[in-house]
Amino acid sequence: MERGNQTSISEFLLLGFSNWPGEQGLLFALFLCLYLTGLFGNLLILLAIGSNNHLHTPMYFFLANLSLVDLCLPSATVPKMLLNIQTKSQSISYPGCLAQMYFCMMFANMDNFLLTVMAYDRYVAICHPLHYSTIMTPCLCTSLVALSWAIATFNPLLHTLMMARLHFCSENIIRHFFCDINSLLPLSCSDTSLNQLMVLSVVGLIFVVPSLCILASYGRIVSAVMRITSTEGKLKAFSTCGSHLALVILFYGAIAGIYMSPSPNHSTEEDSAASVIFMVVAPVLNPFIYSLRNNELKGSLKKALGHGKILCQ
């Protein structure tokens, strides 16, 4: 299409859950409850770790970063969705859509990297326990997290700048509850071949390589645990990584459901449901999965809350 015949649009319409007009009130209550529960739970995790010097270890350092990301990931989408439901408006401005796309990609990438780093941490703890403190040094842990933040920041920036050069003519309906890059590209009247290539290569690389690293780490963990003779020892070893493995299955299962299956095989509703799992449900479950089976974390949290009550009296 010739550029002179193009009419730029100023906003998009998010129609992710518009097929359920009679359940908008229920959806509002559900997402508000999930969002507030996730915020409260992850803030408690940060409070428990920050207030206890005994928890200033590599595993809890990574968990604190994961809780921080899980505070931010739902915040990129849920407040806008709640506002649209409350005001009965489905619009989002063009700059707001690009900003939402950027932050969703950044925090999803960071979630992905942290799960990978945590898998490596569990591998070292179980397979090389005597050398754990010499391998997982503060310098290495800080470097791993800093590198993860750097890649998670600049990768979506590249996609956002490439998206900003595209032209959008008359079609502005996004059949999703947030501005997903795969939902935006088909709406452009410009050539999106380069953007699609970047999505397939860079995004695929960013998720495939970490997932392979996680599989390799757990392969070595299972191999090491199976060599333990006592049943009690095996259960103790598996319990140290069970919480992390549950989050990995939840996160990558939802990602695979959206991006790794042919689009004709799933509907818009299925895409939205899978996105809700890794963008809203997983951040809510993170505090519960880690705290319910972790006596150190529960003890630290009780002390922190008890100290807060004393100060308030």
XYZ file of C-alpha atoms in Angstrom:
313
model
C 0.000 0.000 0.000
C 1.298 3.451 -0.816
C 2.244 5.579 2.124
C 0.315 8.531 0.770
C -2.946 6.577 1.009
C -2.343 5.506 4.604
C -4.259 6.910 7.550
C -2.437 6.435 10.828
C -4.489 5.241 13.775
C -4.141 6.694 17.272
C -5.520 3.826 19.343
C -6.226 0.100 19.397
C -9.176 -1.858 20.751
C -8.423 -4.767 23.098
C -11.140 -7.394 22.625
C -9.600 -10.232 24.619
C -12.610 -10.971 26.830
C -15.330 -9.078 24.963
C -16.958 -12.363 23.940
C -18.257 -12.672 27.523
C -20.310 -9.476 27.957
C -22.442 -10.942 30.722
C -19.426 -11.939 32.836
C -17.540 -8.624 32.846
C -18.323 -8.024 36.527
C -17.120 -11.509 37.421
C -13.954 -11.059 35.354
C -13.273 -7.732 37.075
C -13.601 -9.297 40.538
C -11.515 -12.336 39.545
C -8.610 -10.386 38.072
C -8.659 -7.803 40.838
C -8.468 -10.587 43.432
C -5.647 -12.352 41.573
C -3.725 -9.119 41.073
C -3.946 -7.986 44.706
C -3.112 -11.484 45.975
C -0.027 -11.586 43.749
C 1.109 -8.133 44.846
C 0.632 -8.927 48.524
C 2.273 -12.353 48.308
C 5.354 -11.213 46.403
C 5.779 -8.197 48.665
C 5.766 -10.575 51.637
C 8.454 -12.697 49.971
C 10.625 -9.596 49.471
C 10.001 -8.534 53.074
C 10.899 -11.957 54.447
C 14.131 -12.203 52.455
C 15.201 -8.593 53.006
C 14.653 -8.687 56.764
C 16.595 -11.894 57.462
C 20.365 -11.972 56.938
C 20.304 -15.786 57.022
C 18.318 -15.717 53.766
C 20.910 -13.629 51.928
C 22.031 -16.652 49.930
C 22.120 -17.264 46.159
C 18.814 -19.164 46.112
C 16.928 -16.435 47.958
C 18.701 -13.703 46.000
C 17.294 -15.187 42.813
C 13.901 -15.712 44.455
C 13.802 -12.054 45.521
C 14.446 -10.980 41.936
C 11.746 -13.383 40.734
C 9.281 -11.893 43.219
C 10.170 -8.402 42.003
C 9.523 -9.425 38.414
C 6.282 -11.114 39.444
C 5.194 -7.825 40.980
C 5.792 -6.021 37.689
C 4.605 -8.529 35.058
C 0.893 -8.464 35.994
C 1.127 -4.701 36.553
C 1.874 -4.247 32.849
C -1.534 -5.611 31.835
C -4.036 -6.133 34.658
C -4.600 -2.495 35.779
C -5.372 -1.422 32.198
C -7.681 -4.406 31.738
C -9.511 -3.589 34.983
C -9.843 0.051 33.938
C -11.291 -0.940 30.574
C -13.798 -3.285 32.192
C -14.823 -0.647 34.738
C -15.208 2.150 32.183
C -16.682 -0.172 29.525
C -13.971 1.040 27.170
C -11.682 -1.266 25.206
C -9.267 1.324 23.856
C -5.559 1.755 24.430
C -3.508 4.522 22.847
C -0.859 3.751 20.244
C 2.042 4.850 22.517
C 0.421 3.025 25.435
C 0.152 -0.137 23.357
C 3.840 -0.038 22.411
C 4.793 0.631 26.039
C 2.662 -2.275 27.225
C 4.204 -4.574 24.619
C 7.698 -3.539 25.733
C 7.146 -4.116 29.459
C 5.301 -7.409 28.916
C 8.202 -8.724 26.851
C 10.811 -7.400 29.277
C 9.326 -8.963 32.398
C 8.412 -12.220 30.612
C 12.022 -12.461 29.376
C 13.305 -11.761 32.869
C 11.030 -14.425 34.342
C 12.435 -16.832 31.791
C 16.066 -15.993 32.580
C 15.575 -16.172 36.349
C 13.978 -19.606 36.125
C 17.023 -20.719 34.139
C 19.494 -19.270 36.645
C 17.567 -20.852 39.514
C 17.723 -24.227 37.756
C 21.507 -23.881 37.539
C 21.631 -22.931 41.222
C 19.692 -26.091 42.150
C 21.981 -28.166 39.916
C 25.090 -26.900 41.708
C 23.481 -27.331 45.142
C 22.513 -30.970 44.502
C 25.259 -32.200 42.189
C 28.200 -30.261 43.679
C 27.207 -29.493 47.293
C 30.781 -29.355 48.605
C 31.738 -26.732 46.035
C 28.484 -24.758 46.156
C 29.875 -21.758 48.050
C 32.937 -21.510 45.810
C 30.910 -21.767 42.583
C 27.867 -19.645 43.465
C 29.827 -16.639 44.652
C 28.149 -13.232 45.192
C 30.029 -11.940 42.157
C 28.706 -14.723 39.902
C 25.141 -14.381 41.212
C 25.147 -10.618 40.698
C 26.636 -10.996 37.232
C 24.032 -13.581 36.194
C 21.155 -11.371 37.348
C 22.681 -8.209 35.848
C 23.208 -9.929 32.498
C 19.630 -11.197 32.595
C 18.285 -7.701 33.246
C 20.431 -6.273 30.441
C 19.197 -8.771 27.835
C 15.608 -8.522 29.093
C 15.781 -4.731 28.754
C 17.397 -4.360 25.345
C 15.767 -7.265 23.499
C 12.191 -5.910 23.752
C 13.530 -2.417 23.040
C 14.719 -3.699 19.655
C 11.290 -5.180 18.901
C 9.522 -2.013 20.064
C 11.657 0.263 17.874
C 11.067 -2.016 14.897
C 7.329 -1.988 15.624
C 7.338 1.827 15.844
C 8.541 2.113 12.238
C 5.505 0.212 10.945
C 2.341 1.896 9.711
C -1.136 0.965 10.905
C -3.953 1.998 8.605
C -7.574 1.177 9.396
C -7.530 -2.143 11.252
C -7.072 -1.516 14.974
C -8.797 -4.478 16.652
C -6.518 -6.627 18.833
C -8.209 -9.893 19.755
C -6.284 -10.180 22.983
C -6.423 -8.593 26.440
C -3.034 -6.900 26.000
C -0.779 -5.646 23.200
C 1.013 -8.829 22.215
C 3.547 -8.549 19.403
C 1.986 -11.470 17.518
C -1.388 -9.733 17.631
C -0.016 -6.375 16.468
C 2.012 -7.474 13.448
C -0.959 -8.723 11.357
C -2.645 -5.319 11.772
C 0.149 -3.399 10.062
C -0.162 -2.335 6.430
C 3.653 -2.205 6.144
C 6.022 -5.027 5.292
C 6.461 -6.993 8.529
C 8.741 -9.739 7.206
C 11.773 -8.408 9.107
C 9.752 -8.116 12.323
C 8.443 -11.661 11.956
C 11.963 -12.937 11.319
C 13.163 -11.219 14.485
C 10.309 -12.714 16.495
C 11.059 -16.224 15.255
C 14.818 -15.962 15.690
C 15.418 -13.770 18.741
C 12.338 -14.627 20.779
C 12.678 -18.300 19.855
C 16.346 -18.249 20.865
C 15.604 -16.489 24.139
C 13.064 -19.105 25.178
C 14.437 -22.254 23.549
C 18.024 -21.958 24.839
C 17.030 -21.344 28.490
C 14.485 -24.164 28.351
C 17.207 -26.515 27.083
C 19.494 -25.360 29.892
C 16.754 -26.080 32.419
C 16.196 -29.544 30.943
C 19.936 -30.234 31.073
C 20.141 -29.060 34.702
C 17.249 -31.242 35.784
C 18.585 -34.163 33.791
C 21.806 -33.988 35.809
C 19.818 -33.463 39.030
C 17.672 -36.547 38.457
C 20.746 -38.588 37.578
C 22.501 -37.482 40.780
C 19.440 -38.072 42.971
C 18.887 -41.578 41.603
C 22.370 -42.505 42.802
C 21.378 -41.704 46.396
C 20.723 -44.970 48.216
C 18.278 -43.848 50.912
C 14.680 -42.971 50.135
C 14.796 -40.137 52.662
C 17.797 -38.643 50.916
C 16.074 -38.795 47.538
C 12.952 -37.095 48.880
C 15.009 -34.371 50.550
C 16.932 -33.719 47.338
C 13.790 -33.537 45.219
C 12.066 -31.263 47.753
C 14.788 -28.633 47.311
C 13.874 -28.154 43.658
C 10.197 -29.163 43.600
C 8.920 -25.588 43.994
C 11.078 -24.315 41.171
C 10.117 -27.213 38.912
C 6.408 -26.482 39.464
C 6.884 -22.883 38.285
C 8.934 -24.024 35.298
C 6.188 -26.405 34.143
C 3.508 -23.731 34.596
C 5.474 -20.988 32.825
C 6.840 -22.953 29.880
C 3.648 -24.940 29.434
C 1.709 -21.723 28.873
C 4.426 -20.263 26.629
C 4.478 -23.402 24.495
C 0.710 -23.318 24.193
C 0.823 -19.825 22.690
C 3.993 -19.555 20.637
C 5.063 -23.098 19.798
C 1.910 -24.498 18.199
C 0.473 -23.563 14.798
C -2.017 -20.685 15.059
C -4.876 -22.539 13.290
C -4.772 -25.136 16.065
C -5.885 -22.774 18.812
C -8.389 -19.972 19.188
C -8.082 -16.429 20.498
C -9.742 -17.521 23.737
C -7.120 -20.257 24.193
C -4.310 -17.758 23.568
C -5.800 -15.378 26.136
C -6.242 -18.173 28.678
C -2.634 -19.349 28.229
C -1.388 -15.753 28.526
C -3.352 -15.307 31.748
C -1.621 -18.391 33.170
C 1.951 -17.136 32.742
C 1.252 -13.403 33.128
C -1.224 -13.425 36.028
C -1.663 -16.862 37.598
C 2.035 -17.857 37.793
C 3.058 -14.625 39.617
C 0.230 -15.236 42.099
C 1.264 -18.841 42.734
C 4.977 -18.051 43.120
C 4.783 -16.906 46.786
C 2.558 -19.823 47.778
C 4.641 -22.450 45.998
C 7.861 -21.255 47.635
C 6.598 -20.356 51.094
C 4.269 -23.268 51.882
C 7.099 -25.831 51.699
C 9.907 -23.598 52.973
C 10.232 -23.423 56.748
C 13.058 -20.852 56.597
C 10.925 -18.474 54.556
C 7.847 -18.985 56.720
C 9.877 -18.434 59.876
C 11.434 -15.247 58.530
C 8.042 -13.960 57.454
C 6.526 -14.598 60.886
C 9.423 -12.761 62.549
C 9.096 -9.811 60.176
C 5.343 -9.567 60.685
C 5.732 -9.999 64.444
C 8.335 -7.220 64.542
C 5.969 -5.004 62.564
C 3.168 -5.611 65.066
C 5.466 -4.657 67.955
C 6.414 -1.402 66.238
C 2.749 -0.567 65.652
C 1.835 -1.061 69.321
